[in-house]
């Protein structure tokens, strides 16, 4: 049986940045549905996308900025509800256009080497996830260059 690949720590050459929508978006608050309000459903979801060709970080940043115009709630923040006597247990999305956190990272392995380890879950994959201050609950996008700069891994948290 093939041994799992150990993922190296990521190197972050720059500080994370906020990427705002490229044009104005509605400034409003959106209530979450009753289903979204279930406490047992309050968790973050992490995805890792690996692309065959590297994409310049500036292009990813511009694309994210354009995308946030159409999906503007993702540029906002989760916050306690402010009205209707429902108390502060309910959450809503403050569509304030603050933007998504984007961070650039480098991993010391190639994307093909990483793909070889996908057949079995591996706890060291967590090293590829950027840790964000959960008190602000933003969308986070991390661009990770694999060794040799041959492929990008983009990881949105929601």
PDB file of C-alpha atoms in Angstrom, residues 39-93:
ATOM      1  CA  UNK A  39     -26.588  25.899  15.083  1.00  0.00           C
ATOM      2  CA  UNK A  40     -25.460  22.413  14.067  1.00  0.00           C
ATOM      3  CA  UNK A  41     -25.073  23.725  10.499  1.00  0.00           C
ATOM      4  CA  UNK A  42     -22.715  26.569  11.471  1.00  0.00           C
ATOM      5  CA  UNK A  43     -19.347  25.469  10.200  1.00  0.00           C
ATOM      6  CA  UNK A  44     -16.941  26.574   7.541  1.00  0.00           C
ATOM      7  CA  UNK A  45     -16.465  24.764   4.260  1.00  0.00           C
ATOM      8  CA  UNK A  46     -13.047  24.508   2.703  1.00  0.00           C
ATOM      9  CA  UNK A  47     -12.358  23.685  -0.924  1.00  0.00           C
ATOM     10  CA  UNK A  48      -9.072  23.229  -2.723  1.00  0.00           C
ATOM     11  CA  UNK A  49      -8.998  23.784  -6.486  1.00  0.00           C
ATOM     12  CA  UNK A  50      -5.894  22.797  -8.426  1.00  0.00           C
ATOM     13  CA  UNK A  51      -5.388  24.210 -11.916  1.00  0.00           C
ATOM     14  CA  UNK A  52      -3.187  22.679 -14.604  1.00  0.00           C
ATOM     15  CA  UNK A  53      -1.599  26.010 -15.508  1.00  0.00           C
ATOM     16  CA  UNK A  54      -0.441  28.771 -13.216  1.00  0.00           C
ATOM     17  CA  UNK A  55      -2.576  31.908 -13.191  1.00  0.00           C
ATOM     18  CA  UNK A  56      -0.917  35.242 -12.340  1.00  0.00           C
ATOM     19  CA  UNK A  57      -1.936  36.488  -8.889  1.00  0.00           C
ATOM     20  CA  UNK A  58      -3.020  39.861 -10.334  1.00  0.00           C
ATOM     21  CA  UNK A  59      -5.409  38.095 -12.699  1.00  0.00           C
ATOM     22  CA  UNK A  60      -6.883  36.033  -9.861  1.00  0.00           C
ATOM     23  CA  UNK A  61      -7.299  39.189  -7.764  1.00  0.00           C
ATOM     24  CA  UNK A  62      -9.054  41.041 -10.612  1.00  0.00           C
ATOM     25  CA  UNK A  63     -11.305  38.050 -11.342  1.00  0.00           C
ATOM     26  CA  UNK A  64     -12.268  37.753  -7.683  1.00  0.00           C
ATOM     27  CA  UNK A  65     -13.013  41.481  -7.551  1.00  0.00           C
ATOM     28  CA  UNK A  66     -15.282  41.196 -10.615  1.00  0.00           C
ATOM     29  CA  UNK A  67     -16.995  38.086  -9.225  1.00  0.00           C
ATOM     30  CA  UNK A  68     -17.784  39.842  -5.932  1.00  0.00           C
ATOM     31  CA  UNK A  69     -19.936  42.384  -7.802  1.00  0.00           C
ATOM     32  CA  UNK A  70     -22.366  39.637  -8.831  1.00  0.00           C
ATOM     33  CA  UNK A  71     -22.043  37.612  -5.609  1.00  0.00           C
ATOM     34  CA  UNK A  72     -21.886  40.649  -3.340  1.00  0.00           C
ATOM     35  CA  UNK A  73     -22.978  38.896  -0.100  1.00  0.00           C
ATOM     36  CA  UNK A  74     -19.600  37.100  -0.204  1.00  0.00           C
ATOM     37  CA  UNK A  75     -17.915  40.515   0.121  1.00  0.00           C
ATOM     38  CA  UNK A  76     -19.839  41.153   3.348  1.00  0.00           C
ATOM     39  CA  UNK A  77     -19.694  39.753   6.851  1.00  0.00           C
ATOM     40  CA  UNK A  78     -21.872  37.563   9.017  1.00  0.00           C
ATOM     41  CA  UNK A  79     -23.172  39.469  12.028  1.00  0.00           C
ATOM     42  CA  UNK A  80     -25.857  39.228  14.706  1.00  0.00           C
ATOM     43  CA  UNK A  81     -29.319  40.298  13.599  1.00  0.00           C
ATOM     44  CA  UNK A  82     -30.294  43.876  14.447  1.00  0.00           C
ATOM     45  CA  UNK A  83     -34.048  43.870  14.366  1.00  0.00           C
ATOM     46  CA  UNK A  84     -37.568  42.544  14.606  1.00  0.00           C
ATOM     47  CA  UNK A  85     -37.214  41.527  18.250  1.00  0.00           C
ATOM     48  CA  UNK A  86     -35.647  38.222  17.256  1.00  0.00           C
ATOM     49  CA  UNK A  87     -32.694  38.673  19.592  1.00  0.00           C
ATOM     50  CA  UNK A  88     -29.060  38.361  18.705  1.00  0.00           C
ATOM     51  CA  UNK A  89     -29.072  34.579  18.258  1.00  0.00           C
ATOM     52  CA  UNK A  90     -30.013  35.036  14.616  1.00  0.00           C
ATOM     53  CA  UNK A  91     -27.393  35.882  12.038  1.00  0.00           C
ATOM     54  CA  UNK A  92     -27.598  37.983   8.928  1.00  0.00           C
ATOM     55  CA  UNK A  93     -25.198  38.969   6.181  1.00  0.00           C
TER      56      UNK A  93
END
